[in-house]
Structure formats: C-alpha cells, structure tokens
Amino acid sequence: MKKIITCLAVVLCSTSVFSQYYFNTYNPAGTNPGGLNTDPEQPFGATGVTAANGYTSIIANGTSTLSWSPVQTIPFPFNFDGSPVTQYKVSNSGVLTFTTTATTIPSNTNATIPDASIPDKSIMIWGLEQGAGGSTNDGVITKTHGTTPNRQHWINFASYGAPGASGTQWTYWGIVLEETTNNIYIADLRTFTTPLTLTLGIQIDPAIAFSIAGAPNTPSFVTNGGNASDPTDNVYYEFIQGTQPANDIFMVSLDLKNTESNSSPISITGELRNNGTAALTSFDLSWTADGGATNNTANITANVASGDAYTFTHPTSWTPMEGATYTVDVTASNPNGVVDGNLTNNSASATSFINTGV
C-alpha cells in the first residue's frame, strides 16, 4: 500500500500567538503537485532556458560563488504565514526568502532550523551547491504553470550538486508557490549519484520553523538513478498553513483511459488518500459525466489509516454513448460523516473518447 506521511514540526515557539504549518509527504508521488507542470526535467539546466519554453534564468549557469538572485515578483497574490508577500529572491545554496532586504547569504553547509543564518520568511532546499564537481550547467530558473486562479510559480534548482562532491552527479529540485491555496511545495525531481544531506522546510523567524523529518540529513528519494526526465519518479512535500484537520480526503486520481469502449459498462475507479489525522471509515463518492446531474452518489465504507492510500470503485458503472469524448469528474466528500476539513483537494477528472470496442 502506498503511504503518505503527515508530520508537523514546530521548533522553539516562544510567543503566545504564532503561525503553524503542517505538511504531507508524497513518496512515491509519481507526479508533480497538482499535475500542472508536465515539462521535461532533463533539458533545463541553465543552458536550456529559451523564450520558447517559457523559462527565465535568475541565477546564471557558471555562478560558483555564493550569491542572491535579483529580486523577483510573484505573478499572482500569495500569502506566506498569513500575510501577503509580493517578491522573493533565491540563494544558490538552496534558500528562497521573502525578506528581500536580507544581505547575508546562507552557506552551502546546512543545519537544523531555525538557524540564525536563514532570513525570516524563507523556504529551504538548503545544502545544495552550484558548480559542484566543476559543472557549468547549474542554474536557478523559473516558470509559471497553469491558468488563473490555479497557477503555480516554480523556482527550479537545475543540475545542482552536493557541497564538496566530485565526479558526474546532478540533482534537480523545485520550490512551488500555488495561487489561491497559498500552499508551498518542495519537489524532489531528479538525482544521480549526489550524496545529499538537505534541510527541507520553512523558517518563519529565528524561533519558529517547520522541517521535514530527517533534516538536516534528508536525501533525495527518486529511485531510478536520475535518468527519468518526466514526473513518474518524483517525490514532493506539501506545506499547508493551519492545523491539520481530523477529516480530510485528498483525491489522487481517476483511472479512466484516453480511449474506452462502450461494449461493456465502464467502472469508475481511482485512488484517494486520507490526509486527516483520524482514520477514514466512511465517505460519500459521486461522479458525473460532462457536467450532467450528479445522481451517482454512494456511501463507501472503508478503513483507511491516517496517511494511507485507498483504491475505490464506485458501485454505479458508466455506460456512455459511442463516438463522443466525455470528461468525467469524481468527488469524495463527508469523510466520517462530517464536512471535509480541506475542500480544495476532493475531486479529480479525466477525459476519454468512447468507441465500440473495435
């Protein structure tokens, strides 16, 4: 069974009122968060940036000394720690900060957070090195994916290495800012023989930070030797502001092929995950084709521990007309008979052309 691990780390909280993030670990994920970024990962070292592919270089290839990027503008409204932020800059040691007035550059030697060398309001893949092993193709590049109001702004550390490592090696990571949800993602994209010991997390201020378990020694978890340039081997971490709800269903996928046959009824199957702290024992499952009436709601009994995945099959199958293309939407709701604590991630959709089976 696939496992999604939900953790919360609050370090040295010294104030009576403070912000809080919780995070979900998607390992294996097999996709990028939200599925918006489907670009190949392989070509985009800093030398792969062109106007045609939509990427912008903000730290050029060949920059081996510690440096900050120029200040960048977020292309949509975004809140960090409950407050609006509009700009950021990035260090080539793997730190993004919304404190654009910061001058001290964090070193490549990462540590446990909170750490005094990290500016307030920062996100970290801390412990990367640009130009490790003599590479001249390392760079930081950006691109915005999707359409309003569901865009993602990606900041990619492309073809980086580990501090002090030598020989042929590379690692690709991304920090993702998501419109509307204000979620933050750290994506582990592609790694080859790179001995990483990273600090992955968020630092609010010198007293409050949230980090992935294992920091400051978190490795890359991609499993195929770094040769896949698509998301099939990717892992990512999702940071959500607030307190983790007791009841939260995340709809992962709807298993509908690009072409289906109406020679027999089509099963509505897919995968969801229990992102709540409570075990998931029941939920409502519904689907609709091409925006028609949602008259296929069923109550499903299950036993899904917090963090586990569950494969579902709706009891009502689908018998569409042939010769047409349909978009099918499936939604899970009312976990354990109550309103879902996060209504932004309960649905999935897929499109299929229906033939006669020939």
mmCIF file of N, CA, C and O in Angstrom, residues 16 24 74 212 255 336:
data_model
loop_
_atom_site.group_PDB
_atom_site.id
_atom_site.type_symbol
_atom_site.label_atom_id
_atom_site.label_comp_id
_atom_site.label_asym_id
_atom_site.label_seq_id
_atom_site.Cartn_x
_atom_site.Cartn_y
_atom_site.Cartn_z
ATOM 1 N N SER A 16 2.997 33.613 22.422
ATOM 2 C CA SER A 16 1.698 33.046 22.766
ATOM 3 C C SER A 16 0.807 32.872 21.553
ATOM 4 O O SER A 16 -0.085 32.049 21.552
ATOM 5 N N ASN A 24 2.458 17.272 4.254
ATOM 6 C CA ASN A 24 2.237 15.921 3.777
ATOM 7 C C ASN A 24 3.403 15.521 2.885
ATOM 8 O O ASN A 24 3.862 16.308 2.048
ATOM 9 N N ILE A 74 6.288 37.803 -7.597
ATOM 10 C CA ILE A 74 5.367 36.670 -7.691
ATOM 11 C C ILE A 74 4.231 37.064 -8.637
ATOM 12 O O ILE A 74 3.631 38.136 -8.477
ATOM 13 N N ILE A 212 11.084 18.964 7.358
ATOM 14 C CA ILE A 212 10.825 17.570 7.027
ATOM 15 C C ILE A 212 11.639 16.669 7.954
ATOM 16 O O ILE A 212 12.796 16.974 8.276
ATOM 17 N N ASP A 255 -9.006 6.677 -12.645
ATOM 18 C CA ASP A 255 -8.380 5.765 -13.608
ATOM 19 C C ASP A 255 -9.278 5.549 -14.814
ATOM 20 O O ASP A 255 -9.933 4.511 -14.959
ATOM 21 N N ASN A 336 -16.144 10.380 7.232
ATOM 22 C CA ASN A 336 -16.665 10.010 8.556
ATOM 23 C C ASN A 336 -17.940 10.760 8.901
ATOM 24 O O ASN A 336 -18.239 11.031 10.067
#
